Short mmCIF file of C-alpha atoms in Angstrom, two decimals:
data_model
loop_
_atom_site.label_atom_id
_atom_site.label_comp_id
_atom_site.label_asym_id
_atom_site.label_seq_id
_atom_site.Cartn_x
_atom_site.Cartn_y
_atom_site.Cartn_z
CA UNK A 1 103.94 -133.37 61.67
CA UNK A 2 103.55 -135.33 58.83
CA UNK A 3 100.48 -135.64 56.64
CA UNK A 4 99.68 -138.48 54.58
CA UNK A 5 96.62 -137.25 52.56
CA UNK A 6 95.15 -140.70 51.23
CA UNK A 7 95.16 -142.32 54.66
CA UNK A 8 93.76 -139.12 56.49
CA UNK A 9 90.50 -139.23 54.38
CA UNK A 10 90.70 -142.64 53.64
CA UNK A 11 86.74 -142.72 54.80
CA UNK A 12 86.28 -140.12 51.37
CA UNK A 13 88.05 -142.22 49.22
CA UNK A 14 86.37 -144.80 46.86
CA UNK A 15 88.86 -146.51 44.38
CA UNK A 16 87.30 -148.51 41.00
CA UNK A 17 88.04 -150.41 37.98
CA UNK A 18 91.62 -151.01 37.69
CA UNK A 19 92.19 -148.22 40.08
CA UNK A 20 94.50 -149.05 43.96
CA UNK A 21 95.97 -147.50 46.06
CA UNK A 22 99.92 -148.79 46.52
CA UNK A 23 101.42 -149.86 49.64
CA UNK A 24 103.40 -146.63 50.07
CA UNK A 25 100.04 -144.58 49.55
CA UNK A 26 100.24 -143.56 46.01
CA UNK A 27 97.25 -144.01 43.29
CA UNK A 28 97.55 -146.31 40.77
CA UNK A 29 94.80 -145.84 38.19
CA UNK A 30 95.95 -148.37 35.61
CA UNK A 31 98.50 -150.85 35.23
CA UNK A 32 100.46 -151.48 32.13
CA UNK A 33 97.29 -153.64 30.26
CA UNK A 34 95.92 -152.26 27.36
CA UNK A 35 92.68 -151.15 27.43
CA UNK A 36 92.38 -150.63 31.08
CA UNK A 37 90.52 -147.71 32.97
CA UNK A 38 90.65 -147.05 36.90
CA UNK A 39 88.36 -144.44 38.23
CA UNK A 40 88.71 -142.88 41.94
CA UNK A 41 86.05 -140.44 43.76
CA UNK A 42 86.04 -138.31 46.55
CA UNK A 43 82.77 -139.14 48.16
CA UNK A 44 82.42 -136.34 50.55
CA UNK A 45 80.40 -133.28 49.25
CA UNK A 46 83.01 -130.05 48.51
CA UNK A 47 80.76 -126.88 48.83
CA UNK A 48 81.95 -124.32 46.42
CA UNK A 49 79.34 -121.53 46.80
CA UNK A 50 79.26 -119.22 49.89
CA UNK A 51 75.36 -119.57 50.35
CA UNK A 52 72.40 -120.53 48.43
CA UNK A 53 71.70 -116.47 48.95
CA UNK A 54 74.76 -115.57 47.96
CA UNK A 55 75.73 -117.22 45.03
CA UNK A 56 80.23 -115.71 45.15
CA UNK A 57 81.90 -118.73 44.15
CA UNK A 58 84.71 -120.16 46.73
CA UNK A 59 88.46 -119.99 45.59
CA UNK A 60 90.42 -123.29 45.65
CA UNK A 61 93.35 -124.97 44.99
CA UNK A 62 94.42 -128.24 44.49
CA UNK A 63 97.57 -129.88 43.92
CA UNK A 64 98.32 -133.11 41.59
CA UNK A 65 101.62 -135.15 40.58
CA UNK A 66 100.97 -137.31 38.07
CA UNK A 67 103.39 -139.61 35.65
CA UNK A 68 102.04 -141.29 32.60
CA UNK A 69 103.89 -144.27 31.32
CA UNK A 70 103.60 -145.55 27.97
CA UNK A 71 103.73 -149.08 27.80
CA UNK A 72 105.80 -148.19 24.14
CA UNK A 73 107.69 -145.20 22.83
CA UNK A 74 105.45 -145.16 20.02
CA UNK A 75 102.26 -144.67 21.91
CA UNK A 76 100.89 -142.35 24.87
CA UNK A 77 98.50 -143.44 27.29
CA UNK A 78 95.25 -141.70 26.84
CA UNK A 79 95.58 -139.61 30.44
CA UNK A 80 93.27 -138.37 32.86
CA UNK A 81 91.12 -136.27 33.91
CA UNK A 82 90.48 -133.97 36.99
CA UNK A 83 86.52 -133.38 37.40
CA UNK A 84 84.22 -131.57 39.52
CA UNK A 85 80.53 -132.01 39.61
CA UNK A 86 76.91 -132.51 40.91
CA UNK A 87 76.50 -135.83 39.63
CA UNK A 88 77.86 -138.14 41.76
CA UNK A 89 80.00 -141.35 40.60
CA UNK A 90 79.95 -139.66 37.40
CA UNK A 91 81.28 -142.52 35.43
CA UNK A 92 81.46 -140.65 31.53
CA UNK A 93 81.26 -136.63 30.94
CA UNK A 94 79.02 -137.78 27.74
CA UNK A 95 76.18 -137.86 30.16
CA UNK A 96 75.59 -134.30 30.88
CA UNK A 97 74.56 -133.88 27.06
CA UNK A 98 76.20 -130.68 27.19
CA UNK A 99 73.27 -129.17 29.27
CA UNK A 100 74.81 -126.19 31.42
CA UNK A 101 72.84 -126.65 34.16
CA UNK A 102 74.78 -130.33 34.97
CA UNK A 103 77.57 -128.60 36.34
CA UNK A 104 80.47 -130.76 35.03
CA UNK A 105 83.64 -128.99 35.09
CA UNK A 106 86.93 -131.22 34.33
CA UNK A 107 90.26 -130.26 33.39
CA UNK A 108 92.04 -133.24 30.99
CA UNK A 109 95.35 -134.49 31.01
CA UNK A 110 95.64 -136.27 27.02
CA UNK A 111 98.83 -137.90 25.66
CA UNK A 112 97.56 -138.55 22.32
CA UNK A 113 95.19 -137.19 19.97
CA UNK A 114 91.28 -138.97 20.43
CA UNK A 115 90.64 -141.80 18.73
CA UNK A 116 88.14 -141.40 16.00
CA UNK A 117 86.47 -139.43 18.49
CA UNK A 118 86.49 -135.94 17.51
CA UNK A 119 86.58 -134.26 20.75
CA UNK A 120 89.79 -133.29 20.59
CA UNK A 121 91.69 -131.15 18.32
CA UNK A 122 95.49 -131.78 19.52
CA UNK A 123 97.58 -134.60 21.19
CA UNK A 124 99.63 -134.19 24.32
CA UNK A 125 97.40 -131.29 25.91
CA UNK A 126 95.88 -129.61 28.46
CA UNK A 127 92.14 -129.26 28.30
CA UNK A 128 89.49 -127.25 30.06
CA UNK A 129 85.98 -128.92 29.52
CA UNK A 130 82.70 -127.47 30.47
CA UNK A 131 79.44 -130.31 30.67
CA UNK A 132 81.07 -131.79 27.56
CA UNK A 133 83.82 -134.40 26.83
CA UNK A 134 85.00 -131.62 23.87
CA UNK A 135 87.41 -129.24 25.27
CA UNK A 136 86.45 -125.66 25.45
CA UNK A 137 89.86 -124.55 25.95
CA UNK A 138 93.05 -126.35 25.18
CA UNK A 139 97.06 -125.95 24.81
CA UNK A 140 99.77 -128.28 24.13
CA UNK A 141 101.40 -129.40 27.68
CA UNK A 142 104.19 -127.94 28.73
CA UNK A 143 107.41 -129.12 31.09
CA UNK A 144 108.42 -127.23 33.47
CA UNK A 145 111.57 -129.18 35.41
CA UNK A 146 112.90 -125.92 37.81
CA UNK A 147 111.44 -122.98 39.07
CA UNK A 148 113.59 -120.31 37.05
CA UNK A 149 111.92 -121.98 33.64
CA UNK A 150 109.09 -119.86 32.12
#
């Protein structure tokens, strides 16, 4: 049986900004315009405690295939980012102020090194970001093209 994930929770999905989903079911975030941004949400509430009692945290997984294309060889796109967290529509991680108890985690997917921003220390990465648009742990990204590569 076949499962086509973005038309069985269609009803979940919200798509804005630049952000569509294709004909043959894929999400496009951006197209190749500069400056562009496309945000998508999953409306529908993932519980990732046990209980209110008992606060064990659930174990998940999640899968994503992804392709960033640069509209130049000189220049990345910027990325994206993978997000979980209380606030809904969260539009910007900037809003938490860093305050732990906003419950922003994200993990970010950067071609190139911020832009006079600061919050990040290294181009083409991996981050882990906790409440904050800084990454709290990062690495350079890595390629991986067959199983038997480390």
């Amino acid at each position: 049986m076949k499962h086509d994930l973005f038309f069985f929770f269609d009803k979940y999905i919200r798509v804005e900004a630049d952000a569509t989903v294709q004909p043959n079911g894929l999400l496009r975030l951006t197209d190749q315009k500069p400056n562009t941004i496309g945000t998508t949400f999953y409306r529908k509430a993932v519980r990732l405690l046990e209980s209110h009692r008992n606060a064990s945290v659930r174990s998940f997984n999640t899968c994503i295939v992804f392709a960033i294309n640069p509209t130049s060889s000189k220049e990345g796109g910027y990325g994206f980012t993978f997000t979980l967290s209380t606030i809904p529509d969260i539009q910007d991680v900037s809003i938490t102020n860093e305050n732990p108890r906003n419950h922003v985690f994200a993990v970010d997917f950067d071609t190139v090194q911020g832009f006079e921003d600061g919050y990040h220390r290294m181009g083409n990465h991996v981050g882990v970001n906790f409440n904050s648009l800084q990454s709290d742990f990062e690495g350079p990204r890595i390629y991986c093209m067959t199983e038997t590569q480390n």
